[in-house]
mmCIF file of C-alpha atoms in Angstrom:
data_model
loop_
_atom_site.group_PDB
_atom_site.id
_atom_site.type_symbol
_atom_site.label_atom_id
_atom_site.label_comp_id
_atom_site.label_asym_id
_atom_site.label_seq_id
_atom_site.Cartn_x
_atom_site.Cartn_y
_atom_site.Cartn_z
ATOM 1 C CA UNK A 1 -21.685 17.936 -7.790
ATOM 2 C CA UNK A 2 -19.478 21.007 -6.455
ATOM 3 C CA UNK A 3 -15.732 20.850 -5.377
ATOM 4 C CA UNK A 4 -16.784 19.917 -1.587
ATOM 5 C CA UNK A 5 -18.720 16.958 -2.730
ATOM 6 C CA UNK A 6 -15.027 15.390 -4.603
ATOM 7 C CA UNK A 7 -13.282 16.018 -1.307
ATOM 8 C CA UNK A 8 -15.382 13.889 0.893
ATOM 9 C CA UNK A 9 -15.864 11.030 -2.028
ATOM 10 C CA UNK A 10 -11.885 11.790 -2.157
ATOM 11 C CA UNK A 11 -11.099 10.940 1.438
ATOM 12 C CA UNK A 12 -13.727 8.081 1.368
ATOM 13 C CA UNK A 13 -12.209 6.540 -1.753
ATOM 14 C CA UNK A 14 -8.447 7.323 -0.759
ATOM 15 C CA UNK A 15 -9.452 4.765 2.164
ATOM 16 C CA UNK A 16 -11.157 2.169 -0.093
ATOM 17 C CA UNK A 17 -8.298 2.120 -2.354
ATOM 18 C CA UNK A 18 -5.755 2.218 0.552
ATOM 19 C CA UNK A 19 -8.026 -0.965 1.712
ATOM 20 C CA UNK A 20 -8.063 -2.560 -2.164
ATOM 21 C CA UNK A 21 -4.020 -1.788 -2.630
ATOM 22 C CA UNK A 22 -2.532 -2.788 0.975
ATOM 23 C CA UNK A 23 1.331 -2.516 1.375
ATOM 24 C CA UNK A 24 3.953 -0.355 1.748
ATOM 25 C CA UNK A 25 3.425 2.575 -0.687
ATOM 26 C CA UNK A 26 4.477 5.220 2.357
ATOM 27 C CA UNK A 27 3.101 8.560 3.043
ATOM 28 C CA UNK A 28 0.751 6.905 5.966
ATOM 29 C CA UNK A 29 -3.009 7.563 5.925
ATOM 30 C CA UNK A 30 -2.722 11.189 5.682
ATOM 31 C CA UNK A 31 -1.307 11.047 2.290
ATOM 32 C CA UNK A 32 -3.602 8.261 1.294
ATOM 33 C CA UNK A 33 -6.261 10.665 1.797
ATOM 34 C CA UNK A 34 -4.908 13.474 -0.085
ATOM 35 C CA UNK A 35 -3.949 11.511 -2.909
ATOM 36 C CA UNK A 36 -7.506 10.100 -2.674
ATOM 37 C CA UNK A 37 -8.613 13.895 -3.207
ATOM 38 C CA UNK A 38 -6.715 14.604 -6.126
ATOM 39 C CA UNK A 39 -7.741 10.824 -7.281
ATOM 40 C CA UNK A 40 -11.315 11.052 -7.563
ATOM 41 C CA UNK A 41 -11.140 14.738 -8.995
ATOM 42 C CA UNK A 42 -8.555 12.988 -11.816
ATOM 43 C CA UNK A 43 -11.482 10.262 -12.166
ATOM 44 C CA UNK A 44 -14.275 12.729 -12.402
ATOM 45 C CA UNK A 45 -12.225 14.761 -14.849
ATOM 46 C CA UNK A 46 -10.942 11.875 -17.077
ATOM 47 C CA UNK A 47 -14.410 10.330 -16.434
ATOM 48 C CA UNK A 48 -16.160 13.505 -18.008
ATOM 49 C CA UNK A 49 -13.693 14.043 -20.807
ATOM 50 C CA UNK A 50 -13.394 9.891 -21.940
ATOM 51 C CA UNK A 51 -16.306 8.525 -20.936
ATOM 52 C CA UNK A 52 -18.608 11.696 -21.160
ATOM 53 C CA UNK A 53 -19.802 10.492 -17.821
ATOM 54 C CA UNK A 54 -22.538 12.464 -16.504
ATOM 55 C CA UNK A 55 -21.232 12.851 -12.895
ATOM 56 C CA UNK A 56 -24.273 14.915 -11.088
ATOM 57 C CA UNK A 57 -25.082 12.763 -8.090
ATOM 58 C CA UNK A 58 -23.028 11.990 -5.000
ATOM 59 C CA UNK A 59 -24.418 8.782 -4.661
ATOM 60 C CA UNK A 60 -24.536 7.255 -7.955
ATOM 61 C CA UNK A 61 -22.433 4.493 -8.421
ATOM 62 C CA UNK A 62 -20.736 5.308 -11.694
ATOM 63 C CA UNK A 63 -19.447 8.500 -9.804
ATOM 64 C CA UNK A 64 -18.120 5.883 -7.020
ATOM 65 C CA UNK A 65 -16.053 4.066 -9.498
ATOM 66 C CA UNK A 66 -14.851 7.174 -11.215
ATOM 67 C CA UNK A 67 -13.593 8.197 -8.022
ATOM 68 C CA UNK A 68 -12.493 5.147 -6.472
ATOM 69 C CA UNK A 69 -10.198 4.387 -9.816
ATOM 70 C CA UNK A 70 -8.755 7.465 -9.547
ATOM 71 C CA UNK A 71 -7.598 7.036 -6.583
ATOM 72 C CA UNK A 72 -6.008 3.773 -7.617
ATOM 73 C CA UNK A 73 -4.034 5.372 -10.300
ATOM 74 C CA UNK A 74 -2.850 8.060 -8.397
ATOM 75 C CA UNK A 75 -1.846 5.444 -5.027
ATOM 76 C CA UNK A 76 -0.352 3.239 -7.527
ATOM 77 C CA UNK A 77 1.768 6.638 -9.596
ATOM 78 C CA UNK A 78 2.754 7.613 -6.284
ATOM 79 C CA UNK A 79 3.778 4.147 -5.261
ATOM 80 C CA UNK A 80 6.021 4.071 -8.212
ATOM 81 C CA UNK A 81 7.538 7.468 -7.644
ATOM 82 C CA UNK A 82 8.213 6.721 -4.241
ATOM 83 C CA UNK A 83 9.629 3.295 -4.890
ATOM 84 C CA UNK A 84 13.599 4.869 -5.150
ATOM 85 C CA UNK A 85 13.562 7.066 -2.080
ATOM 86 C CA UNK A 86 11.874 4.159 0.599
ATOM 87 C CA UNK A 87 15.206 2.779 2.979
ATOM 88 C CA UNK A 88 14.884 -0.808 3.817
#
């Protein structure tokens, strides 16, 4: 699967994990997105390297997971790195 193919299933799973982590981690829905791109390109990368996770179809669900985990991580990093500069 080329670059263009981990930008869509980026912005898809940026929502889902937006939708699975709900609450104040900032940035809006624009940012979710983006870090939903660099997510599921961290999941597809750590799921290669780890896992050696054959990642070759866009609709496989092991790819989905990959992605949508990735995504996680990175919401939940940024989440933490963002924690200090939010005002209440």
């Amino acid at each position: 699967m080329g670059i263009l193919g981990w930008i869509v299933l980026g912005l898809v799973a940026g929502a889902i994990a937006k939708l699975i982590l709900p609450g104040r981690q900032g940035g809006g829905w624009i940012v979710t997105l983006l870090l939903g791109i660099v997510g599921a390109l961290l999941g597809g990368f750590l799921g290669s390297v780890l896992f050696n996770a054959p990642l070759q179809d866009f609709f496989s669900l092991q790819t989905w997971l990959l992605a949508i985990g990735g995504s996680i991580i990175v919401l939940l990093i940024y989440g933490l790195v963002t924690r200090g500069s939010r005002r209440a």
